[in-house]
Coordinates of C-alpha atoms in Angstrom, one line a residue:
M47 CA 1.1 -2.5 20.3
K48 CA -1.6 0.0 19.2
K49 CA -3.9 -2.8 18.0
M50 CA -3.7 -4.3 21.5
K51 CA -4.5 -0.9 23.0
R52 CA -7.6 -0.6 20.8
V53 CA -8.8 -4.1 21.6
L54 CA -8.4 -3.5 25.3
S55 CA -10.5 -0.3 25.0
I56 CA -13.3 -2.2 23.3
I57 CA -13.3 -4.9 26.0
L58 CA -13.6 -2.2 28.7
V59 CA -16.6 -0.6 27.0
V60 CA -18.3 -4.0 26.6
A61 CA -17.6 -4.8 30.3
M62 CA -19.2 -1.5 31.4
V63 CA -22.3 -2.1 29.3
F64 CA -22.8 -5.5 30.9
S65 CA -22.3 -4.1 34.4
I66 CA -25.0 -1.5 33.9
V67 CA -27.6 -3.9 32.5
G68 CA -26.8 -6.6 35.0
C69 CA -27.9 -6.7 38.7
A70 CA -27.6 -3.1 40.0
K71 CA -26.7 -4.4 43.4
T72 CA -23.7 -6.3 42.1
Q73 CA -20.6 -4.1 42.2
T74 CA -17.6 -4.8 39.9
P75 CA -14.1 -3.7 40.8
E76 CA -13.1 -0.6 38.8
E77 CA -10.4 -1.0 36.2
P78 CA -7.2 0.7 37.2
K79 CA -7.0 4.2 35.6
V80 CA -4.2 4.6 33.0
E81 CA -2.0 7.5 34.0
A82 CA -2.0 10.4 31.5
I83 CA 1.4 11.1 29.9
F84 CA 0.4 13.8 27.4
K85 CA -1.9 16.8 27.4
P86 CA -4.2 16.0 24.5
G87 CA -3.9 18.2 21.4
T88 CA -1.6 18.9 18.4
Y89 CA 1.8 20.5 19.0
E90 CA 4.5 21.7 16.7
G91 CA 8.3 21.3 17.1
E92 CA 11.2 22.5 15.0
A93 CA 14.8 21.6 14.6
D94 CA 17.6 21.7 12.1
G95 CA 18.0 18.9 9.6
F96 CA 20.6 18.3 7.0
H97 CA 19.2 20.7 4.4
G98 CA 17.3 23.1 6.6
K99 CA 14.5 23.3 9.1
I100 CA 12.4 20.2 10.0
I101 CA 8.9 21.0 11.4
A102 CA 6.9 18.2 13.1
K103 CA 3.3 18.4 14.1
V104 CA 2.5 15.8 16.7
T105 CA -1.1 14.9 17.8
V106 CA -1.5 13.1 21.1
T107 CA -4.3 11.8 23.4
E108 CA -3.6 11.4 27.1
T109 CA -1.8 8.1 26.5
E110 CA -1.0 7.8 22.8
I111 CA 0.8 9.5 19.9
T112 CA -1.9 9.3 17.2
D113 CA -0.4 11.3 14.3
I114 CA 2.8 13.0 13.2
T115 CA 3.1 15.2 10.1
V116 CA 6.4 16.6 8.9
E117 CA 7.6 19.4 6.7
H118 CA 11.2 19.1 5.5
T119 CA 13.6 19.5 2.6
E120 CA 15.8 16.5 3.4
T121 CA 17.5 14.5 0.6
A122 CA 15.1 12.5 -1.5
G123 CA 15.8 8.8 -1.2
L124 CA 18.0 9.2 1.9
G125 CA 17.1 11.9 4.4
D126 CA 13.4 11.6 3.6
K127 CA 13.5 7.9 4.2
A128 CA 15.1 8.5 7.6
V129 CA 12.3 10.9 8.5
E130 CA 9.7 8.3 7.4
K131 CA 11.3 5.5 9.4
I132 CA 11.7 7.5 12.6
V133 CA 8.2 8.9 12.4
L134 CA 6.9 5.4 12.0
G135 CA 9.0 4.1 14.9
V136 CA 7.8 6.9 17.3
K137 CA 4.1 6.3 16.4
E138 CA 4.4 2.5 16.7
T139 CA 6.1 2.6 20.1
D140 CA 4.8 5.8 21.6
S141 CA 8.4 6.5 22.6
L142 CA 11.5 8.3 21.6
N143 CA 13.5 5.1 22.0
V144 CA 14.0 4.6 18.2
P145 CA 17.4 4.0 16.5
M146 CA 19.1 6.5 14.2
V147 CA 19.0 5.6 10.5
S148 CA 22.5 4.7 9.3
G149 CA 23.8 7.0 6.6
A150 CA 21.3 9.8 7.5
T151 CA 22.5 10.9 11.0
Y152 CA 21.7 14.6 10.5
S153 CA 18.2 13.9 9.2
S154 CA 17.6 11.4 12.0
T155 CA 18.8 13.7 14.7
G156 CA 16.7 16.6 13.2
I157 CA 13.4 14.8 13.0
L158 CA 13.8 13.3 16.5
A159 CA 14.7 16.7 17.9
A160 CA 11.6 18.3 16.2
I161 CA 9.3 15.6 17.6
T162 CA 10.9 15.9 21.0
A163 CA 10.3 19.7 20.9
A164 CA 6.6 19.1 20.1
L165 CA 6.2 16.5 22.9
E166 CA 7.8 18.8 25.4
K167 CA 4.9 21.3 24.7
A168 CA 2.5 18.4 25.3
G169 CA 3.9 18.1 28.8
A170 CA 5.6 14.7 28.2
D171 CA 8.4 13.3 30.4
I172 CA 11.1 13.3 27.6
E173 CA 13.6 11.2 29.5
A174 CA 11.0 8.6 30.2
L175 CA 10.1 8.5 26.5
K176 CA 13.7 8.1 25.6
N177 CA 14.2 5.3 28.0
K178 CA 10.9 3.5 27.5
E179 CA 11.4 -0.3 27.0
V180 CA 10.1 -1.3 23.6
E181 CA 9.1 -4.8 22.6
G182 CA 11.7 -6.3 20.3
A183 CA 11.0 -7.5 16.8
K184 CA 10.9 -11.1 15.9
A185 CA 14.4 -12.5 15.6
A186 CA 15.7 -12.9 12.1
E187 CA 16.1 -16.4 10.7
D188 CA 18.9 -17.9 8.6
V189 CA 18.1 -17.9 4.9
E190 CA 19.7 -19.4 1.8
K191 CA 19.0 -18.2 -1.7
T192 CA 20.2 -18.6 -5.3
A193 CA 20.2 -16.3 -8.3
D194 CA 22.2 -16.1 -11.5
V195 CA 24.0 -12.9 -10.3
I196 CA 24.7 -11.7 -6.7
I197 CA 25.6 -8.1 -6.3
V198 CA 27.2 -6.6 -3.2
G199 CA 26.2 -2.9 -2.9
A200 CA 23.1 -1.0 -4.0
G201 CA 24.7 2.3 -5.0
G202 CA 24.9 3.6 -8.6
A203 CA 27.3 0.9 -9.8
G204 CA 25.5 -2.0 -8.2
L205 CA 22.1 -0.9 -9.4
A206 CA 23.4 -0.3 -12.9
A207 CA 24.9 -3.8 -12.9
A208 CA 21.6 -5.2 -11.6
V209 CA 19.5 -3.6 -14.4
T210 CA 22.0 -4.6 -17.1
A211 CA 22.4 -8.2 -15.8
H212 CA 18.6 -8.6 -15.9
Q213 CA 18.5 -7.1 -19.4
N214 CA 20.9 -9.9 -20.4
G215 CA 18.6 -12.6 -19.1
A216 CA 19.8 -13.0 -15.5
S217 CA 18.0 -13.3 -12.2
V218 CA 19.6 -11.0 -9.6
I219 CA 19.9 -10.5 -5.9
V220 CA 21.4 -7.2 -4.6
I221 CA 22.5 -6.9 -1.0
E222 CA 23.1 -3.6 0.8
K223 CA 24.3 -3.1 4.3
M224 CA 22.6 0.3 4.7
P225 CA 18.8 0.6 5.4
Q226 CA 18.3 2.2 2.0
V227 CA 19.7 2.0 -1.5
G228 CA 21.6 4.8 -3.2
G229 CA 25.1 4.8 -1.7
N230 CA 27.1 7.9 -2.5
T231 CA 25.3 8.3 -5.8
I232 CA 22.1 9.6 -4.3
I233 CA 23.8 12.4 -2.3
S234 CA 26.2 13.3 -5.2
G235 CA 26.3 16.5 -7.2
S236 CA 25.1 14.3 -10.1
A237 CA 27.6 15.6 -12.8
F238 CA 28.2 13.0 -15.5
N239 CA 31.1 13.6 -18.0
S240 CA 30.9 12.7 -21.6
A241 CA 31.7 14.2 -25.0
D242 CA 28.3 14.9 -26.5
P243 CA 28.2 16.7 -29.8
D244 CA 24.5 17.6 -29.6
R245 CA 24.6 19.3 -26.2
Q246 CA 28.0 20.9 -26.7
A247 CA 26.9 22.5 -30.0
T248 CA 25.6 25.6 -28.2
L249 CA 29.1 26.4 -26.8
E250 CA 31.7 28.5 -28.5
M251 CA 35.3 27.4 -28.5
T252 CA 37.6 30.0 -26.9
D253 CA 41.3 30.7 -27.8
L254 CA 42.4 29.5 -24.4
E255 CA 40.5 26.2 -24.9
K256 CA 42.2 25.9 -28.3
K257 CA 45.6 26.3 -26.6
T258 CA 44.7 23.6 -24.1
V259 CA 43.9 21.1 -26.8
E260 CA 47.1 22.0 -28.7
G261 CA 49.1 21.6 -25.5
I262 CA 47.7 18.1 -24.9
I263 CA 48.6 17.1 -28.5
A264 CA 52.1 18.4 -28.2
A265 CA 52.8 17.0 -24.6
E266 CA 55.5 14.3 -24.3
Q267 CA 54.1 10.8 -23.7
T268 CA 55.8 7.5 -23.3
D269 CA 53.0 4.9 -23.2
P270 CA 52.4 3.6 -26.8
I271 CA 48.6 3.5 -26.3
V272 CA 48.6 7.1 -25.1
K273 CA 50.7 8.1 -28.1
E274 CA 48.1 6.6 -30.3
W275 CA 45.5 8.7 -28.6
Q276 CA 47.5 11.8 -29.3
A277 CA 47.8 10.9 -33.0
T278 CA 44.0 10.3 -33.1
L279 CA 43.3 13.6 -31.3
K280 CA 45.6 15.5 -33.7
T281 CA 43.6 14.1 -36.7
E282 CA 40.3 14.9 -35.0
Y283 CA 41.3 18.4 -34.1
E284 CA 42.7 19.2 -37.6
A285 CA 39.4 18.0 -39.1
Y286 CA 37.6 20.3 -36.7
L287 CA 39.7 23.3 -37.7
A288 CA 39.3 22.5 -41.4
S289 CA 35.5 22.3 -41.0
G290 CA 35.4 26.0 -40.0
K291 CA 33.3 25.2 -36.9
T292 CA 33.5 27.6 -34.0
T293 CA 31.6 25.5 -31.4
L294 CA 33.3 23.6 -28.6
F295 CA 35.6 20.8 -29.7
D296 CA 35.4 17.6 -27.8
S297 CA 35.8 13.8 -28.3
P298 CA 36.2 10.6 -26.3
T299 CA 39.9 10.9 -27.3
L300 CA 40.3 14.3 -25.6
H301 CA 38.5 12.9 -22.6
K302 CA 40.9 10.0 -22.5
L303 CA 44.0 12.2 -22.5
Q304 CA 42.6 14.6 -19.9
T305 CA 41.6 11.7 -17.6
Y306 CA 45.1 10.1 -18.0
N307 CA 47.1 13.4 -17.6
G308 CA 44.8 14.5 -14.8
G309 CA 45.7 11.4 -12.9
D310 CA 49.4 12.0 -13.3
K311 CA 49.5 9.2 -16.0
Q312 CA 48.9 6.5 -13.3
G313 CA 45.6 5.3 -14.7
K314 CA 45.6 2.1 -16.9
P315 CA 45.2 3.2 -20.5
E316 CA 43.1 0.2 -21.4
L317 CA 40.6 1.0 -18.6
I318 CA 40.5 4.7 -19.5
S319 CA 39.8 3.9 -23.1
T320 CA 36.9 1.6 -22.3
F321 CA 35.6 4.2 -19.9
T322 CA 35.5 7.2 -22.2
D323 CA 34.4 5.3 -25.3
N324 CA 31.3 4.2 -23.4
T325 CA 30.2 7.4 -21.5
L326 CA 27.8 8.7 -24.2
P327 CA 26.3 5.2 -24.8
A328 CA 25.7 5.1 -21.0
I329 CA 23.8 8.4 -21.0
Q330 CA 21.7 7.2 -23.9
W331 CA 21.0 3.9 -22.0
L332 CA 19.9 5.9 -19.0
E333 CA 17.7 8.0 -21.1
S334 CA 16.2 4.8 -22.6
L335 CA 15.2 3.8 -19.1
G336 CA 13.4 7.1 -18.6
M337 CA 16.1 9.3 -17.0
E338 CA 16.2 13.0 -18.1
F339 CA 19.3 15.2 -18.4
K340 CA 19.3 18.9 -19.1
D341 CA 19.9 20.1 -22.6
S342 CA 23.1 22.0 -21.7
V343 CA 26.4 20.9 -20.3
F344 CA 28.7 22.7 -17.8
T345 CA 32.1 22.3 -16.1
V346 CA 31.9 20.8 -12.7
L347 CA 34.7 21.4 -10.2
G348 CA 37.9 19.8 -11.4
A349 CA 36.4 18.5 -14.7
L350 CA 38.8 20.5 -16.8
W351 CA 36.4 20.7 -19.8
N352 CA 32.8 21.7 -20.6
R353 CA 31.3 18.2 -20.8
S354 CA 29.5 17.7 -17.4
H355 CA 25.9 16.6 -17.8
K356 CA 23.3 17.5 -15.2
P357 CA 20.2 15.4 -14.5
V358 CA 16.8 17.2 -14.3
K359 CA 16.1 15.7 -10.9
P360 CA 18.2 17.0 -7.9
L361 CA 21.4 15.4 -6.6
G362 CA 21.7 11.8 -7.6
T363 CA 18.1 10.9 -7.2
G364 CA 17.5 10.7 -10.9
Y365 CA 19.9 7.8 -11.3
I366 CA 18.6 5.8 -8.3
E367 CA 14.9 6.4 -9.2
T368 CA 15.6 5.3 -12.8
Y369 CA 17.2 2.1 -11.7
M370 CA 14.6 1.4 -9.0
N371 CA 11.7 2.0 -11.4
Y372 CA 13.1 -0.7 -13.6
I373 CA 13.8 -3.0 -10.7
E374 CA 10.3 -2.5 -9.3
A375 CA 8.8 -3.4 -12.7
N376 CA 10.9 -6.6 -12.7
K377 CA 10.8 -7.4 -9.0
N378 CA 10.1 -11.1 -9.7
D379 CA 13.6 -11.4 -11.1
I380 CA 15.5 -8.8 -9.1
E381 CA 15.5 -8.8 -5.3
I382 CA 17.0 -6.0 -3.1
M383 CA 18.0 -7.0 0.4
V384 CA 18.8 -3.9 2.6
D385 CA 20.3 -4.0 6.1
T386 CA 22.2 -7.1 4.8
T387 CA 25.9 -7.0 5.3
A388 CA 28.3 -9.0 3.2
K389 CA 30.9 -10.8 5.2
S390 CA 32.9 -13.0 2.9
F391 CA 32.9 -14.6 -0.6
I392 CA 32.1 -18.2 -1.1
V393 CA 35.0 -19.8 -3.1
D394 CA 34.8 -23.2 -4.7
N395 CA 37.9 -24.5 -6.6
G396 CA 39.3 -21.1 -6.9
A397 CA 36.1 -19.6 -8.3
V398 CA 33.8 -17.2 -6.5
T399 CA 30.3 -18.8 -6.3
G400 CA 28.5 -16.7 -3.8
V401 CA 28.4 -14.5 -0.7
N402 CA 28.1 -15.0 3.0
A403 CA 26.2 -12.2 4.6
E404 CA 24.2 -11.3 7.8
F405 CA 20.8 -9.8 8.5
G406 CA 19.7 -8.9 12.0
G407 CA 22.2 -11.4 13.4
A408 CA 21.0 -14.2 11.1
K409 CA 23.1 -15.9 8.4
V410 CA 22.3 -15.1 4.8
T411 CA 23.9 -17.5 2.3
L412 CA 23.6 -16.5 -1.4
H413 CA 24.7 -18.7 -4.3
A414 CA 25.4 -17.4 -7.8
N415 CA 24.8 -19.5 -10.8
K416 CA 26.9 -17.2 -13.0
G417 CA 28.8 -14.6 -11.1
V418 CA 29.2 -12.2 -8.2
I419 CA 29.6 -8.4 -8.7
L420 CA 31.4 -6.3 -6.0
A421 CA 30.0 -2.8 -6.0
A422 CA 30.5 -1.9 -2.4
G423 CA 32.0 1.6 -2.9
G424 CA 35.2 3.2 -1.5
F425 CA 36.6 3.8 2.0
G426 CA 36.3 7.6 2.3
A427 CA 34.2 7.3 5.5
N428 CA 36.7 4.9 7.2
V429 CA 39.2 7.1 9.1
D430 CA 41.4 4.2 10.1
M431 CA 41.6 2.8 6.6
R432 CA 42.4 6.3 5.2
E433 CA 45.2 6.6 7.7
E434 CA 46.5 3.1 6.8
Y435 CA 46.9 3.9 3.1
N436 CA 47.4 7.7 3.0
T437 CA 51.0 8.6 2.0
L438 CA 50.3 11.8 0.1
W439 CA 48.4 14.1 2.4
P440 CA 48.9 15.2 6.0
S441 CA 46.9 13.2 8.5
L442 CA 43.3 12.9 7.5
K443 CA 42.1 11.9 11.0
N444 CA 40.3 15.1 11.6
V445 CA 39.1 15.8 8.0
K446 CA 35.4 15.3 7.4
T447 CA 34.0 13.6 4.3
T448 CA 31.4 14.1 1.7
N449 CA 30.7 10.3 1.8
Q450 CA 27.7 8.6 3.3
S451 CA 28.6 6.6 6.4
G452 CA 28.5 3.2 4.7
A453 CA 31.6 4.0 2.6
T454 CA 34.0 2.0 4.8
G455 CA 35.9 -0.2 2.4
D456 CA 34.3 -3.5 3.5
G457 CA 34.2 -4.9 0.0
T458 CA 37.9 -4.1 -0.6
V459 CA 38.9 -6.0 2.5
M460 CA 36.7 -9.0 1.4
A461 CA 38.3 -9.0 -2.0
E462 CA 41.8 -8.8 -0.6
E463 CA 41.1 -11.8 1.7
I464 CA 40.7 -14.0 -1.3
G465 CA 43.8 -12.8 -3.1
A466 CA 42.5 -9.9 -5.2
S467 CA 45.0 -7.3 -6.3
L468 CA 44.6 -3.8 -4.9
I469 CA 45.9 -0.8 -6.9
G470 CA 46.4 2.8 -6.1
M471 CA 45.1 2.6 -2.5
E472 CA 47.2 5.7 -1.5
Y473 CA 45.4 7.9 -3.9
I474 CA 42.7 9.6 -1.8
Q475 CA 40.9 12.6 -3.3
L476 CA 40.1 15.7 -1.2
L477 CA 37.9 18.5 -2.4
P478 CA 38.1 22.2 -1.4
M479 CA 34.3 22.2 -1.2
G480 CA 33.3 20.7 2.2
D481 CA 30.7 22.3 4.4
P482 CA 32.6 23.6 7.5
V483 CA 30.3 21.8 9.9
T484 CA 29.4 18.5 8.1
G485 CA 32.1 18.1 5.5
S486 CA 29.3 17.5 2.9
L487 CA 28.9 19.2 -0.4
S488 CA 25.5 20.5 0.7
G489 CA 25.3 24.3 0.8
N490 CA 27.9 24.8 -2.0
I491 CA 26.8 27.9 -3.9
E492 CA 28.8 27.4 -7.0
Q493 CA 26.9 26.5 -10.2
G494 CA 29.9 25.7 -12.3
V495 CA 33.5 26.5 -12.7
Q496 CA 33.3 29.4 -15.1
N497 CA 31.3 31.9 -12.9
R498 CA 32.9 31.9 -9.5
I499 CA 36.2 32.6 -7.7
F500 CA 37.7 31.5 -4.4
V501 CA 39.1 34.0 -1.8
N502 CA 40.8 33.3 1.5
K503 CA 40.1 35.0 4.9
D504 CA 42.0 38.0 3.7
G505 CA 39.8 38.4 0.6
N506 CA 42.5 37.4 -1.8
R507 CA 42.4 34.8 -4.6
F508 CA 45.0 32.0 -4.2
V509 CA 44.6 29.4 -7.0
D510 CA 43.3 28.7 -10.5
E511 CA 39.7 27.8 -9.7
G512 CA 39.5 25.7 -12.9
A513 CA 42.5 23.5 -11.9
R514 CA 42.6 19.8 -10.7
R515 CA 40.9 19.0 -7.4
D516 CA 44.1 18.1 -5.7
V517 CA 45.8 21.3 -6.8
M518 CA 43.0 23.4 -5.5
T519 CA 42.9 21.5 -2.2
Q520 CA 46.6 21.7 -1.7
A521 CA 46.4 25.5 -2.2
L522 CA 43.5 25.8 0.2
M523 CA 45.4 23.9 2.9
K524 CA 48.1 26.6 2.8
Q525 CA 45.6 29.4 3.6
T526 CA 44.7 30.6 7.1
D527 CA 42.6 27.9 8.8
A528 CA 42.3 26.1 5.4
Y529 CA 39.2 28.1 4.9
M530 CA 37.8 29.9 1.9
W531 CA 34.8 31.8 0.5
V532 CA 33.2 31.0 -2.8
I533 CA 32.1 34.3 -4.5
V534 CA 29.4 34.5 -7.1
D535 CA 26.8 37.1 -8.3
Q536 CA 23.5 37.3 -10.0
H537 CA 24.7 35.4 -13.0
S538 CA 24.7 32.3 -10.8
Y539 CA 21.4 33.2 -9.0
P540 CA 19.1 35.2 -11.2
T541 CA 16.4 34.9 -8.5
G542 CA 16.3 34.1 -4.9
D543 CA 14.6 30.8 -5.5
T544 CA 17.3 29.6 -7.9
K545 CA 18.6 26.3 -6.6
N546 CA 22.2 25.2 -6.3
N547 CA 23.4 21.7 -7.4
F548 CA 22.1 20.2 -4.2
N549 CA 18.4 21.4 -4.5
E550 CA 18.8 24.3 -2.1
T551 CA 17.6 27.8 -2.9
I552 CA 20.0 30.7 -2.4
D553 CA 17.4 32.5 -0.3
D554 CA 17.1 29.5 2.1
L555 CA 20.9 29.2 2.4
V556 CA 21.1 32.9 3.3
A557 CA 18.3 32.6 5.8
A558 CA 20.0 29.7 7.4
G559 CA 23.3 31.6 7.7
R560 CA 25.1 29.1 5.3
A561 CA 25.5 31.8 2.6
F562 CA 25.8 35.6 2.7
K563 CA 24.3 38.2 0.4
G564 CA 25.4 41.8 -0.3
N565 CA 24.2 44.5 -2.7
T566 CA 27.9 45.6 -3.1
L567 CA 31.1 43.7 -2.7
E568 CA 32.0 46.0 0.2
E569 CA 28.8 45.0 2.0
L570 CA 29.5 41.3 1.3
A571 CA 33.0 41.7 2.6
A572 CA 31.7 43.2 5.9
Q573 CA 29.4 40.2 6.4
I574 CA 32.0 37.6 5.9
G575 CA 34.8 39.4 7.7
V576 CA 37.3 39.9 4.8
D577 CA 39.2 43.1 3.8
P578 CA 36.8 44.9 1.4
A579 CA 39.6 46.4 -0.6
N580 CA 41.1 43.0 -1.2
L581 CA 37.8 41.4 -2.2
V582 CA 37.1 44.3 -4.7
N583 CA 40.6 43.9 -6.1
S584 CA 40.2 40.1 -6.5
V585 CA 37.0 40.5 -8.4
D586 CA 38.3 43.4 -10.5
T587 CA 41.4 41.5 -11.7
F588 CA 39.3 38.4 -12.3
N589 CA 36.9 40.4 -14.5
K590 CA 39.8 41.8 -16.5
A591 CA 40.9 38.2 -17.2
V592 CA 37.4 37.3 -18.3
D593 CA 37.3 40.0 -21.0
G594 CA 41.0 39.4 -22.0
T595 CA 42.4 42.7 -20.7
V596 CA 45.0 40.8 -18.8
S597 CA 46.1 37.2 -18.4
D598 CA 44.8 35.5 -15.3
E599 CA 47.5 35.6 -12.6
F600 CA 46.9 32.0 -11.7
G601 CA 46.8 30.7 -15.3
R602 CA 43.0 30.1 -15.3
T603 CA 41.6 29.3 -18.7
L604 CA 37.9 28.6 -17.9
F605 CA 35.7 31.7 -18.0
A606 CA 32.2 32.7 -18.8
D607 CA 30.7 35.9 -17.1
K608 CA 32.2 38.6 -15.1
I609 CA 31.3 38.9 -11.4
D610 CA 29.8 42.3 -11.8
T611 CA 26.0 42.1 -11.1
A612 CA 24.4 42.5 -7.7
P613 CA 23.4 40.8 -5.6
F614 CA 26.8 39.2 -4.7
Y615 CA 26.9 36.0 -2.6
A616 CA 29.6 34.2 -0.5
G617 CA 29.6 30.7 0.9
A618 CA 32.3 29.2 3.2
R619 CA 34.1 26.0 2.3
V620 CA 36.9 23.8 3.7
P621 CA 38.8 20.6 2.6
T622 CA 36.9 17.4 2.8
V623 CA 37.7 13.7 1.8
H624 CA 35.7 12.9 -1.3
H625 CA 36.8 9.9 -3.3
T626 CA 39.2 7.0 -3.0
M627 CA 40.8 6.3 -6.4
G628 CA 42.4 3.0 -5.3
G629 CA 40.7 -0.4 -5.0
V630 CA 40.3 -3.8 -6.6
E631 CA 42.1 -4.2 -9.9
I632 CA 39.9 -5.1 -12.9
T633 CA 40.1 -5.9 -16.6
P634 CA 38.2 -3.9 -19.2
S635 CA 35.5 -6.6 -18.9
A636 CA 35.2 -5.8 -15.1
Q637 CA 36.8 -9.1 -14.1
V638 CA 38.8 -9.0 -10.8
L639 CA 42.5 -9.8 -11.0
D640 CA 44.5 -11.5 -8.3
K641 CA 47.9 -10.5 -7.1
D642 CA 49.6 -12.5 -9.9
G643 CA 47.5 -10.8 -12.6
N644 CA 45.2 -13.7 -13.1
I645 CA 41.4 -13.4 -13.4
I646 CA 39.5 -14.6 -10.3
K647 CA 36.8 -16.6 -11.9
G648 CA 33.2 -15.6 -11.0
L649 CA 34.1 -12.2 -9.5
Y650 CA 33.5 -8.9 -11.1
A651 CA 33.7 -5.3 -9.7
A652 CA 32.6 -1.8 -10.6
G653 CA 32.5 1.7 -9.1
E654 CA 34.6 3.2 -6.4
V655 CA 35.6 -0.2 -5.0
T656 CA 37.8 -0.5 -8.1
G657 CA 41.2 1.1 -8.8
G658 CA 43.3 1.8 -11.8
I659 CA 41.1 4.1 -13.8
H660 CA 41.6 7.6 -12.3
G661 CA 45.2 7.4 -11.2
T662 CA 46.3 9.9 -8.5
N663 CA 43.4 12.3 -9.1
R664 CA 39.9 11.8 -10.5
L665 CA 38.4 14.5 -12.8
G666 CA 35.2 16.0 -11.5
G667 CA 32.2 14.4 -13.2
N668 CA 34.1 11.2 -14.0
A669 CA 32.8 9.2 -11.1
L670 CA 29.1 8.8 -12.0
A671 CA 30.2 8.1 -15.6
D672 CA 32.6 5.5 -14.3
I673 CA 30.0 3.7 -12.2
A674 CA 27.4 3.6 -15.0
V675 CA 29.9 2.4 -17.6
F676 CA 31.6 -0.3 -15.6
G677 CA 28.4 -1.2 -13.7
R678 CA 26.9 -2.0 -17.1
I679 CA 30.0 -3.9 -18.2
A680 CA 30.0 -5.9 -15.0
G681 CA 26.3 -6.7 -15.2
E682 CA 26.7 -7.9 -18.8
S683 CA 29.9 -9.9 -18.2
A684 CA 28.4 -11.7 -15.2
A685 CA 25.1 -12.4 -16.8
L686 CA 26.7 -13.9 -19.9
A687 CA 29.4 -15.9 -18.1
K688 CA 29.5 -19.6 -18.8

């Protein structure tokens, strides 16, 4: 469009030159004057994005948008891609008639609003720009391709599978229905659980933690595999005590038992064993690819133990960038196809041999020489599907979700259509940590379990803040308006530019009204509208439990620092749908099972699309470990299939 405009301008100039040097008496008809739609200049507009203010500076001539520069703090790999795509669309079309970017609605809305505000200052007819007809793109054509391994879904599990399949000699095609890679991984809090002797060596074992381990060893179990775990843990723990060590005890065996017990013993022991035995190797593999984790570990919400690893890069960007760096370096063998929606599996003599998909209305037929990996994620963003399977919670119709909009269970439906077994579909995880407006984890001010408490609208604590996620959410739902405040102090935010787990500084959150700051607890109470005496009492009794003066009234065992150093901070949270534990049933080799327990040849699965690992409740920090472990297993299994 713009090239055509420039060509026309050159033609007009040439025509004018010839009219001047030609016969002066000869008059040529004047070209029709193009009506001005902007007042030339550079204008600034501002609007709210997902993570804060978006500022757009728009430069225009009388008829054209020539430049747009943007300042923002949107999520790397997701929100920033939406900003880039919409800016490009506005510049190319000289209009506001550009589509939202799927999965990044808030960022899309924010950048369009900021550009609109700038163009209003330029005197533009905004409605005309919104309704301007734009020339359509060239229609997509049907395509047919073949690779050794076809992967459905470009989130953390799918990309881990792609890298591993290639490392095992396979060519790979990955399809993703969204316009960008990353899935839920890229917007996650990034915690990755694993026993890790080196990083845990700086932590001291508390008496309460010792009691926790002893209780797990002594608990009654019926499954023979789990009994073997207990016997192994007993041996490991006795050796630890005999060594005289005082640092934190941990092992894959303890991780197994906490995962199993934390899911009400509904997870499949053989899957849990494969999972926890491979978490540390998965971290080491990621590090071999260039990913960096911090040297210390912490306890993420609902993790139950101090084994959560945190990447150096914010959110889940480190995982996705690591995978994509490898894929870019091997792009001749690994192809990523975005905006490509899987529709059905190709089945030949009972074996899955490919995928039927669509791109822009055209057919995409993909053939797999060795295998197909399903890594399409869960169904947390599909309200109807949640309602269909939910039997454990009140209606979830009006509950927001932390998930990106593409988590709609398409892959689960595809698998069921060819006879795959589904397991644990009723197990839907809610968190007590949703943003009251968006339902996302963004804005959460907690840095870890040990240094914060929850209070309700009266200023009173109501639950063990180190408990399972479902236990905390159930307790929150019983509070007024199912609404709570997270309370922390300077131990969590030594300076105003200290960032939370979602790359947001506490000063920015306070400035945006998403968090509140007080130099005293009474001052903080006044700002958030809770009874100051109740808040002071809640903090005081918590602090006594920290130093062991009293036992915690809710049975909490995970502590670090007292909440006793100003400034004090508060952030509001509500229940939100976070994870779907149910899905396609798999073997420890990530092969998909049918309803009769037989392996469906050629089909593998990994990540949240699978079920049977986490039982009724997933431990915090186990998801990213799960998708890396089983993504790797699926990639290797498919690549080496015969």
